[in-house]
Coordinates of C-alpha atoms (C1' of nucleotides) in Angstrom, one line a residue:
Chain A
M1 CA 70.7 46.2 32.4
S2 CA 74.0 47.4 34.4
D3 CA 75.1 48.9 31.2
Q4 CA 72.2 50.6 30.8
F5 CA 72.1 51.9 34.5
K6 CA 76.0 52.7 34.2
S7 CA 75.5 55.5 31.4
R8 CA 72.4 56.8 32.9
L9 CA 74.3 57.4 36.4
P10 CA 74.3 61.0 37.2
I11 CA 76.5 60.5 39.5
R12 CA 80.2 62.0 39.8
I13 CA 82.1 60.5 42.7
W14 CA 84.7 63.4 44.0
G15 CA 87.4 61.8 44.1
T16 CA 88.4 57.8 45.0
M17 CA 89.6 56.9 48.3
K18 CA 93.2 57.0 47.7
A19 CA 93.5 60.6 46.2
P20 CA 94.6 63.2 48.4
I21 CA 91.8 65.3 50.0
S22 CA 93.3 68.5 48.9
D23 CA 91.9 67.7 45.1
R24 CA 88.4 67.8 46.4
P25 CA 86.3 70.6 44.6
L26 CA 86.0 73.8 47.0
I27 CA 82.0 73.5 46.4
R28 CA 81.3 73.4 49.7
P29 CA 82.7 73.6 52.6
L30 CA 79.3 71.4 54.8
P31 CA 79.7 68.9 57.4
A32 CA 81.4 66.0 55.9
M33 CA 79.8 65.1 52.3
D34 CA 81.0 61.5 52.5
R35 CA 80.6 59.1 49.5
A36 CA 77.6 57.8 51.5
R37 CA 75.3 61.2 51.5
Q38 CA 76.6 61.3 47.4
V39 CA 75.4 58.0 46.8
T40 CA 72.3 58.6 47.9
D41 CA 72.1 61.8 45.8
A42 CA 73.0 59.6 43.2
L43 CA 70.2 57.0 43.9
A44 CA 67.3 60.0 44.1
E45 CA 68.7 61.3 40.9
Y46 CA 68.4 57.8 39.1
V47 CA 65.4 56.9 40.5
Q48 CA 64.0 60.3 39.3
S49 CA 65.8 60.0 35.8
A50 CA 65.5 56.3 35.0
Q51 CA 61.3 57.1 35.6
L52 CA 60.7 54.2 37.8
K53 CA 57.8 53.6 39.4
A54 CA 56.4 52.4 42.4
G55 CA 57.3 48.9 42.7
D56 CA 59.7 48.4 40.3
R57 CA 63.3 46.9 41.5
L58 CA 66.2 48.4 41.2
P59 CA 69.6 47.7 40.3
A60 CA 71.2 44.8 43.0
E61 CA 73.6 46.3 45.3
R62 CA 76.6 44.3 43.2
E63 CA 75.4 46.6 40.1
L64 CA 75.1 49.2 41.9
M65 CA 78.5 49.4 43.7
A66 CA 80.2 48.9 40.6
A67 CA 78.2 51.4 38.5
L68 CA 79.3 53.9 41.4
V69 CA 82.9 52.7 42.2
V70 CA 82.5 52.9 45.9
G71 CA 82.3 49.7 48.4
R72 CA 79.1 47.1 49.2
S73 CA 78.8 48.9 52.5
T74 CA 78.1 51.8 51.5
I75 CA 75.6 51.0 48.8
R76 CA 73.8 49.2 51.4
E77 CA 73.6 52.0 53.5
A78 CA 72.8 54.6 50.8
I79 CA 69.4 51.9 51.2
R80 CA 68.8 51.7 54.7
H81 CA 68.7 55.5 54.3
F82 CA 66.1 55.3 51.6
Q83 CA 64.6 52.0 54.0
A84 CA 64.2 54.2 56.6
L85 CA 62.6 57.0 54.5
G86 CA 59.8 54.5 54.0
V87 CA 60.7 54.9 50.0
I88 CA 62.4 51.9 49.8
E89 CA 61.6 47.9 50.7
T90 CA 64.3 45.3 50.2
R91 CA 62.8 41.5 50.0
K92 CA 66.1 39.4 50.8
G93 CA 67.0 37.1 48.2
S94 CA 65.0 38.8 46.0
G95 CA 66.6 42.4 45.4
T96 CA 65.3 46.2 46.3
Y97 CA 62.4 47.6 45.4
L98 CA 60.8 51.1 45.3
L99 CA 57.5 51.8 47.4
K100 CA 57.1 55.3 45.9
P101 CA 59.2 57.3 43.5
V102 CA 61.6 60.4 45.4
S103 CA 63.3 63.7 44.3
K104 CA 65.7 65.1 45.5
A105 CA 62.6 67.1 46.5
T106 CA 61.5 65.1 48.9
I107 CA 60.3 66.3 51.6
H108 CA 60.5 64.1 54.4
M109 CA 59.4 65.0 57.8
P110 CA 60.7 62.1 60.7
L111 CA 58.3 63.2 64.1
S112 CA 59.2 61.8 67.4
L113 CA 56.9 61.7 70.6
D114 CA 57.8 60.8 73.9
T115 CA 55.5 58.5 74.7
G116 CA 56.5 58.5 78.5
H117 CA 52.5 58.7 78.5
L118 CA 50.6 56.8 76.0
R119 CA 47.4 58.6 76.8
D120 CA 49.1 61.5 75.8
A121 CA 50.9 60.7 72.9
L122 CA 47.6 59.2 71.5
L123 CA 45.9 62.7 72.4
Q124 CA 48.9 64.5 71.3
T125 CA 48.2 63.0 67.8
L126 CA 44.7 63.2 67.6
E127 CA 45.1 66.7 67.7
V128 CA 47.6 66.4 64.7
R129 CA 44.7 64.4 63.3
R130 CA 42.4 66.5 63.4
G131 CA 43.9 69.5 61.6
I132 CA 44.8 67.1 58.9
E133 CA 41.7 65.0 58.4
C134 CA 39.3 68.0 58.8
E135 CA 40.7 70.0 56.1
A136 CA 41.2 66.2 53.8
C137 CA 37.5 66.5 54.1
M138 CA 36.6 69.6 53.3
V139 CA 39.0 69.7 50.2
A140 CA 37.4 66.2 49.1
A141 CA 34.2 68.2 49.8
R142 CA 35.1 70.6 47.4
K143 CA 37.4 69.0 44.3
R144 CA 35.5 65.4 44.4
T145 CA 34.6 63.9 41.4
D146 CA 32.0 61.7 40.7
K147 CA 33.9 58.9 39.8
D148 CA 35.5 59.6 43.8
L149 CA 32.4 59.7 44.8
I150 CA 30.8 56.6 44.5
L151 CA 34.4 55.0 45.0
I152 CA 34.1 56.6 48.5
E153 CA 30.3 55.4 48.7
Q154 CA 31.2 52.0 48.2
N155 CA 33.9 51.7 50.4
L156 CA 31.0 53.3 53.0
N157 CA 28.8 50.7 51.7
E158 CA 31.1 47.8 52.4
M159 CA 32.3 49.1 55.8
E160 CA 28.8 48.9 57.1
R161 CA 28.2 45.6 55.6
V162 CA 31.4 44.2 57.4
H163 CA 30.0 45.8 60.6
I164 CA 26.7 44.3 60.4
E165 CA 28.5 40.8 59.5
K166 CA 31.5 40.8 61.8
G167 CA 30.7 43.1 64.6
T168 CA 34.0 45.2 63.3
S169 CA 35.2 46.7 60.5
G170 CA 38.7 48.3 61.1
P171 CA 40.3 47.8 57.9
E172 CA 37.2 48.8 55.6
D173 CA 36.8 51.7 58.0
L174 CA 40.2 52.1 56.7
A175 CA 39.6 52.1 53.1
F176 CA 36.6 54.7 53.7
H177 CA 38.9 57.4 54.9
L178 CA 41.0 56.7 52.3
A179 CA 38.8 57.4 49.6
I180 CA 37.9 60.6 50.7
Y181 CA 41.5 61.9 50.7
D182 CA 42.0 61.0 47.4
A183 CA 39.2 62.3 46.7
T184 CA 41.2 65.5 47.7
H185 CA 43.3 64.8 44.2
N186 CA 46.4 65.5 46.6
P187 CA 48.4 63.0 47.6
L188 CA 49.9 64.2 50.6
F189 CA 46.9 63.9 52.6
R190 CA 46.8 60.2 52.0
Q191 CA 50.4 60.0 52.4
L192 CA 50.1 62.0 55.6
L193 CA 47.3 59.5 57.1
E194 CA 48.1 56.7 56.1
Q195 CA 51.7 57.1 57.8
M196 CA 49.7 58.6 61.1
R197 CA 47.7 55.6 61.0
E198 CA 49.6 53.3 60.5
T199 CA 51.4 54.2 63.6
F200 CA 49.0 54.3 65.1
W201 CA 47.4 51.4 64.8
Q202 CA 50.6 50.2 66.6
F203 CA 49.1 51.1 69.8
W204 CA 45.7 51.3 68.3
E205 CA 43.4 48.3 68.1
H206 CA 42.2 48.1 71.7
P207 CA 39.9 50.8 71.5
F208 CA 38.9 50.2 67.8
E209 CA 38.6 46.5 68.8
R210 CA 35.4 47.8 70.5
E211 CA 32.5 47.0 69.2
D212 CA 31.1 50.1 71.3
F213 CA 33.2 52.1 69.0
A214 CA 32.4 51.6 65.3
R215 CA 28.5 51.2 66.8
R216 CA 29.0 54.9 68.0
S217 CA 31.0 56.5 65.2
F218 CA 28.6 54.9 62.3
P219 CA 26.3 57.1 61.5
F220 CA 28.7 60.1 61.7
H221 CA 30.0 58.5 58.4
R222 CA 27.2 58.0 56.8
T223 CA 26.4 61.6 57.4
L224 CA 30.0 62.6 56.4
F225 CA 29.4 61.5 52.9
N226 CA 26.3 63.4 52.8
A227 CA 28.5 66.3 53.1
I228 CA 30.6 65.7 50.6
A229 CA 28.2 64.5 48.2
A230 CA 26.8 68.1 48.6
R231 CA 29.9 69.3 47.8
D232 CA 29.1 71.1 51.3
A233 CA 32.7 71.7 53.3
E234 CA 31.4 73.2 56.8
A235 CA 29.6 70.3 56.9
A236 CA 32.2 68.1 56.1
R237 CA 34.4 69.1 58.9
E238 CA 31.3 68.9 61.6
E239 CA 31.0 65.8 60.7
T240 CA 34.8 64.5 61.0
L241 CA 34.9 66.4 64.1
K242 CA 32.2 64.2 65.5
I243 CA 34.1 61.0 64.5
L244 CA 37.1 62.4 66.0
E245 CA 35.0 63.0 69.3
V246 CA 34.2 59.8 69.5
V247 CA 37.5 58.5 69.7
E248 CA 39.1 60.9 71.9
E249 CA 36.5 60.0 74.0
D250 CA 38.0 56.4 73.5
I251 CA 41.6 57.4 74.2
K252 CA 40.4 59.3 77.1
E253 CA 38.0 56.0 78.5
M254 CA 41.1 53.7 77.5
S255 CA 43.7 55.1 80.3
K256 CA 40.7 54.7 82.6
Chain B
M1 CA 81.4 53.0 79.9
S2 CA 81.5 50.4 77.9
D3 CA 80.3 47.9 80.7
Q4 CA 77.7 50.1 81.7
F5 CA 76.1 50.4 78.6
K6 CA 76.4 46.6 78.0
S7 CA 74.8 45.5 81.4
R8 CA 71.9 48.3 80.5
L9 CA 71.4 47.0 76.9
P10 CA 67.4 45.9 76.9
I11 CA 68.6 43.8 73.6
R12 CA 68.6 40.2 73.2
I13 CA 70.1 39.1 70.0
W14 CA 68.2 36.6 68.2
G15 CA 71.1 33.7 67.8
T16 CA 74.2 34.5 66.6
M17 CA 75.3 33.8 63.2
K18 CA 76.3 30.7 63.2
A19 CA 73.6 29.3 64.7
P20 CA 71.2 26.8 63.2
I21 CA 68.3 28.9 62.2
S22 CA 65.8 26.0 64.5
D23 CA 68.1 27.2 67.6
R24 CA 65.5 30.1 67.0
P25 CA 63.0 30.7 69.6
L26 CA 59.7 30.8 67.8
I27 CA 59.0 34.2 69.4
R28 CA 57.2 35.4 65.7
P29 CA 57.3 34.0 62.4
L30 CA 56.8 37.4 61.1
P31 CA 58.5 38.9 57.9
A32 CA 62.2 39.3 57.8
M33 CA 62.8 40.9 60.9
D34 CA 66.7 40.9 60.5
R35 CA 69.0 41.7 62.9
A36 CA 69.4 45.1 61.9
R37 CA 65.9 45.7 62.6
Q38 CA 66.5 44.0 66.2
V39 CA 69.4 46.7 66.3
T40 CA 67.7 50.0 65.6
D41 CA 64.8 48.9 68.2
A42 CA 67.8 48.5 70.5
L43 CA 69.3 51.5 70.6
A44 CA 66.0 53.2 70.2
E45 CA 65.4 51.3 73.2
Y46 CA 68.9 51.7 75.1
V47 CA 68.3 56.2 74.4
Q48 CA 64.8 55.5 76.2
S49 CA 66.3 53.7 79.1
A50 CA 69.7 55.7 79.5
Q51 CA 67.6 58.5 79.6
L52 CA 70.1 60.4 76.8
K53 CA 69.4 64.0 76.4
A54 CA 69.9 65.7 73.0
G55 CA 73.6 66.0 72.2
D56 CA 74.5 63.3 74.3
R57 CA 76.9 60.9 73.0
L58 CA 76.2 57.4 71.8
P59 CA 78.7 54.3 72.3
A60 CA 81.5 54.0 69.7
E61 CA 80.2 51.3 67.3
R62 CA 82.8 49.1 68.0
E63 CA 81.6 48.8 71.4
L64 CA 78.2 48.8 70.4
M65 CA 79.3 46.1 68.2
A66 CA 80.6 44.9 70.9
A67 CA 77.3 45.1 73.5
L68 CA 75.0 43.7 70.8
V69 CA 77.0 40.8 69.3
V70 CA 76.6 42.0 65.9
G71 CA 79.0 43.2 62.9
R72 CA 80.2 46.6 62.6
S73 CA 78.5 47.2 59.5
T74 CA 75.3 46.0 60.9
I75 CA 75.6 48.7 64.0
R76 CA 76.4 51.2 61.1
E77 CA 73.4 50.4 58.8
A78 CA 71.2 51.2 62.1
I79 CA 73.0 54.6 62.7
R80 CA 72.1 55.2 59.8
H81 CA 68.7 54.8 59.8
F82 CA 68.4 57.0 62.4
Q83 CA 70.6 59.5 60.8
A84 CA 67.9 59.5 57.5
L85 CA 65.4 60.2 60.2
G86 CA 67.3 63.3 61.4
V87 CA 67.8 62.4 65.1
I88 CA 71.6 61.3 65.2
E89 CA 74.2 63.2 63.9
T90 CA 77.7 61.7 63.2
R91 CA 80.5 62.9 63.6
K92 CA 83.5 61.9 62.1
G93 CA 86.6 61.3 64.0
S94 CA 84.2 62.3 67.1
G95 CA 81.3 60.2 67.9
T96 CA 77.7 60.1 66.7
Y97 CA 75.4 62.4 68.7
L98 CA 71.6 62.6 69.8
L99 CA 69.9 65.1 67.9
K100 CA 66.6 64.9 69.3
P101 CA 65.4 61.7 71.6
V102 CA 63.6 58.7 70.7
S103 CA 61.2 56.3 71.7
K104 CA 60.3 53.2 70.3
A105 CA 57.1 55.1 69.1
T106 CA 58.7 57.2 66.9
I107 CA 56.6 58.0 64.8
H108 CA 58.0 58.9 61.3
M109 CA 56.3 59.7 58.3
P110 CA 58.7 61.1 55.2
L111 CA 56.3 62.8 52.8
S112 CA 57.4 62.5 48.9
L113 CA 55.9 64.6 46.5
D114 CA 55.8 64.8 42.4
T115 CA 57.5 67.9 42.0
G116 CA 56.7 68.3 38.3
H117 CA 55.0 71.4 38.5
L118 CA 56.5 73.7 41.5
R119 CA 53.3 75.4 41.9
D120 CA 51.1 72.1 42.6
A121 CA 53.5 71.6 44.8
L122 CA 53.4 74.6 46.7
L123 CA 49.3 74.5 46.6
Q124 CA 49.6 70.7 47.4
T125 CA 51.7 71.5 50.4
L126 CA 49.5 74.5 51.4
E127 CA 46.4 72.4 51.6
V128 CA 48.2 70.2 54.2
R129 CA 48.8 73.6 56.0
R130 CA 45.8 74.7 56.1
G131 CA 44.8 72.1 57.9
I132 CA 47.6 71.6 60.8
E133 CA 48.0 75.4 61.1
C134 CA 44.8 76.3 61.3
E135 CA 44.2 73.6 64.0
A136 CA 47.6 74.3 65.9
C137 CA 46.0 78.1 66.1
M138 CA 43.0 77.0 67.8
V139 CA 44.5 74.6 69.9
A140 CA 46.6 77.8 71.0
A141 CA 43.8 79.6 72.1
R142 CA 42.8 76.9 74.0
K143 CA 45.4 75.7 75.5
R144 CA 47.8 78.9 76.0
T145 CA 48.6 80.1 79.7
D146 CA 49.8 83.9 80.3
K147 CA 53.2 82.9 79.2
D148 CA 52.5 81.8 76.3
L149 CA 50.9 84.6 75.4
I150 CA 53.3 87.4 76.4
L151 CA 56.1 85.4 74.2
I152 CA 54.0 85.3 71.2
E153 CA 53.2 88.9 71.9
Q154 CA 57.1 89.8 72.5
N155 CA 57.4 88.1 68.7
L156 CA 54.6 89.6 67.5
N157 CA 56.1 92.9 68.2
E158 CA 59.4 92.6 67.2
M159 CA 58.3 91.4 63.9
E160 CA 56.4 94.6 63.2
R161 CA 59.5 96.6 64.7
V162 CA 61.3 95.0 62.0
H163 CA 59.0 95.0 59.4
I164 CA 58.9 98.7 59.4
E165 CA 63.2 98.4 59.6
K166 CA 63.5 96.4 57.0
G167 CA 60.8 96.2 54.8
T168 CA 61.1 92.2 55.3
S169 CA 60.9 90.3 58.4
G170 CA 61.2 86.1 57.4
P171 CA 62.8 84.9 60.1
E172 CA 60.8 87.1 62.7
D173 CA 57.6 86.0 61.0
L174 CA 58.6 82.3 61.6
A175 CA 59.7 83.1 65.0
F176 CA 56.0 84.6 65.4
H177 CA 54.5 81.2 64.3
L178 CA 56.5 78.9 66.3
A179 CA 56.0 80.7 69.5
I180 CA 52.0 80.1 68.9
Y181 CA 52.7 76.0 67.8
D182 CA 54.7 76.0 71.1
A183 CA 51.0 77.4 73.1
T184 CA 49.4 74.5 71.8
H185 CA 51.4 72.5 74.5
N186 CA 52.2 69.9 72.1
P187 CA 55.4 68.8 70.2
L188 CA 54.3 67.6 67.5
F189 CA 52.4 71.0 65.9
R190 CA 55.8 72.7 66.5
Q191 CA 57.8 69.6 64.9
L192 CA 55.5 69.0 62.1
L193 CA 55.2 72.8 61.1
E194 CA 58.9 72.9 61.7
Q195 CA 59.7 70.1 59.1
M196 CA 57.2 71.8 56.0
R197 CA 58.6 75.3 56.4
E198 CA 62.0 74.1 56.2
T199 CA 61.2 72.2 53.1
F200 CA 59.1 75.2 52.0
W201 CA 61.7 78.1 51.9
Q202 CA 63.7 75.4 49.9
F203 CA 61.2 77.1 46.6
W204 CA 60.1 79.5 49.1
E205 CA 61.7 82.9 49.2
H206 CA 60.9 84.0 45.7
P207 CA 57.6 85.0 47.1
F208 CA 58.2 85.8 50.8
E209 CA 60.8 88.2 49.6
R210 CA 58.6 90.5 48.4
E211 CA 57.6 93.4 50.9
D212 CA 54.4 92.9 49.5
F213 CA 53.5 89.9 51.1
A214 CA 54.3 90.9 54.5
R215 CA 52.6 94.3 54.1
R216 CA 49.3 92.3 52.9
S217 CA 49.8 90.1 55.1
F218 CA 50.3 92.3 58.7
P219 CA 47.1 93.4 59.5
F220 CA 46.2 89.5 60.3
H221 CA 49.3 89.0 62.1
R222 CA 48.0 91.1 64.5
T223 CA 44.1 89.8 64.5
L224 CA 45.4 86.2 64.8
F225 CA 47.1 87.2 68.4
N226 CA 44.1 89.0 69.8
A227 CA 42.0 86.1 68.9
I228 CA 44.0 83.8 70.5
A229 CA 44.5 86.2 73.6
A230 CA 41.1 85.8 74.0
R231 CA 40.9 82.7 73.9
D232 CA 38.2 82.4 70.8
A233 CA 39.3 79.2 68.4
E234 CA 36.9 80.2 65.9
A235 CA 38.3 83.7 65.5
A236 CA 41.9 82.0 65.2
R237 CA 41.1 79.7 62.4
E238 CA 39.5 82.4 60.9
E239 CA 42.7 84.9 61.1
T240 CA 45.1 82.0 60.4
L241 CA 42.8 81.5 57.2
K242 CA 43.0 84.6 55.6
I243 CA 47.4 85.0 56.5
L244 CA 47.9 81.5 54.6
E245 CA 44.8 83.2 51.5
V246 CA 47.8 85.9 51.1
V247 CA 50.6 82.9 50.7
E248 CA 48.3 80.8 48.1
E249 CA 47.7 84.0 46.5
D250 CA 51.2 84.9 46.2
I251 CA 52.0 81.3 44.9
K252 CA 49.9 81.8 42.0
E253 CA 50.6 84.8 40.9
M254 CA 54.2 83.9 41.4
S255 CA 53.8 81.1 38.4
K256 CA 52.2 83.6 36.7
Chain C
dC1 C1' 50.0 17.7 35.3
dA2 C1' 51.4 18.9 40.0
dG3 C1' 54.6 18.8 43.0
dT4 C1' 59.8 18.1 44.5
dT5 C1' 64.5 19.4 43.2
dC6 C1' 67.4 22.8 42.1
dA7 C1' 71.0 26.6 40.4
dG8 C1' 71.6 30.9 40.0
dG9 C1' 71.2 35.3 41.9
dT10 C1' 70.4 38.4 45.9
dT11 C1' 70.3 39.9 50.3
dA12 C1' 72.2 39.7 55.7
dT13 C1' 75.8 39.7 57.7
dC14 C1' 81.3 39.1 59.8
dT15 C1' 85.7 40.1 59.5
dG16 C1' 89.9 42.5 59.0
dA17 C1' 92.7 46.2 57.5
dT18 C1' 93.2 50.7 56.0
dG19 C1' 92.5 56.4 55.1
dA20 C1' 90.9 59.8 57.9
dG21 C1' 89.2 63.2 61.1
dT22 C1' 89.2 65.2 66.4
dG23 C1' 90.5 66.0 70.5
dC24 C1' 93.6 65.8 74.2
dC25 C1' 98.5 65.6 76.7
dG26 C1' 102.6 66.3 77.5
dC27 C1' 106.9 68.6 75.3
dC28 C1' 109.9 72.1 73.8
dC29 C1' 111.2 76.8 73.0
dG30 C1' 110.3 81.3 73.6
Chain D
dC1 C1' 105.6 80.4 82.9
dG2 C1' 102.4 80.2 78.6
dG3 C1' 101.8 78.8 74.1
dG4 C1' 101.9 76.6 69.9
dC5 C1' 103.1 71.7 68.3
dG6 C1' 103.5 67.0 67.6
dG7 C1' 102.0 63.1 68.4
dC8 C1' 99.0 59.4 69.9
dA9 C1' 94.7 57.4 70.8
dC10 C1' 90.4 57.1 69.8
dT11 C1' 86.4 56.8 66.2
dC12 C1' 84.0 57.1 62.1
dA13 C1' 84.4 55.9 57.0
dT14 C1' 85.2 53.0 53.5
dC15 C1' 86.6 48.4 51.3
dA16 C1' 87.3 44.1 50.3
dG17 C1' 86.5 39.1 50.5
dA18 C1' 84.0 35.2 52.2
dT19 C1' 79.5 32.7 54.7
dA20 C1' 75.0 32.0 55.5
dA21 C1' 70.4 32.4 54.4
dC22 C1' 66.7 33.5 51.3
dC23 C1' 64.0 33.6 46.6
dT24 C1' 62.9 32.7 42.3
dG25 C1' 62.0 30.5 38.2
dA26 C1' 63.0 26.5 35.4
dA27 C1' 64.3 21.6 35.2
dC28 C1' 63.1 17.3 36.7
dT29 C1' 60.4 13.2 38.6
dG30 C1' 56.3 10.9 39.6

DNA sequence: CAGTTCAGGTTATCTGATGAGTGCCGCCCG
DNA sequence: CGGGCGGCACTCATCAGATAACCTGAACTG
């Protein structure tokens, strides 16, 4: 495995540490193209060229070290880089695994939010969410296949069932929406929403825990489904807006 | 400076390496909450509590090392983490500097796109863009102040002027839209769009270079401005959709 | 056959040393 | 007096080697 990896590795390190700097080709006078950066590029390229899929294991740090002829810490930093981007997960004692395939054309958009006031942060995020979710539902209404529709309905039923049974239905609610995003056949929607939601839940739960929320937002989920079933994009948008309105109320009330 | 930093540091590392694990407080049995993660949290918290602003310099690696009582490699990996998130920049021989202030509630949403077919990638991104830009324009229409409006108009005028003069107006077009996003008074919009656009331009330019594009999308920019001026959210949405439609045409044509 | 133990592989982290930019400060020369 | 030029101090970049903690699966035991 080590050999195979080595042979496929598309990288060329620009000169070993000992070599004088002047040996460096004049390719780019860019700011600090360190080895670490080259290694990240090499890794990305490798993942792409080796056709690795989500869940696959990457070579061990020591193997990479040997293959790229760099120190272990450098490798680790490169791995950290992808880890921060949420592309890779490393399990201590086991190895590092690919979460999503990367390519060099990876779009990463780290956002930061000043959370001086939690309320404001939530509302700001909500505004963005409104844009994305509405569009997602509209696209889903237009592009969904019958198969997608079945999946969405299953999730909707499950959600209603759990709600009646337990009073709350956080995960099922999420599953329902994710099913819709999948129906857009555009992976970006799902990724975006997943990430947002994930960060959201961090300080979420509170409002969502109120069975109130589930109860009030409930009818709209069904109508949203109907709109998508009818391929009525405009109606889908309307219903999504209604759901998000409930969310907004909760946020505003949460902070009194 | 080192001392000052030390005293402000909000972190408590859970026990040094030498200490037997059983000494660890039972705070959380979470999966792999390694020191590195604690260090990133500590750093984020520090930046927040110390009120660091963009451009400020962070303590040197060795200082951090001493303050947090961890090894240097651990510090470096944490720094790499923020670097990947685009929050920090490190300049060799000088130090590491803050690009944007972070908080623990930083939302990072790295997206990756399979760019097997450029055309699909562009269209997928466009769908998301449609959601976000429409919403941004709507929010701007509602929340804009008179001052915002003046800024937007200035950018619009500049854009038209440059267009007549040079035939193209890429940067000015961007400036115009950014002015709108600022009028939302929601930093997320601008960040999101900026990042997307940045990645976009990478394989963009081609279609945008055609003065055709500018010419065709031109009238809608003016009408979009009018809608925002009139605080007519729905109209703003309409106009934005029209602009994006032109973009979509170009993308579709580009790939023949 | 189920539960336990153990070995080998892997990540996590520390330590110490060296390379290599940056910036400032003082010395020297004109 | 002013400007350059070297040198020192500081900082990041990287490497090498050594532990510690951890995971997995296979061999082993009852």
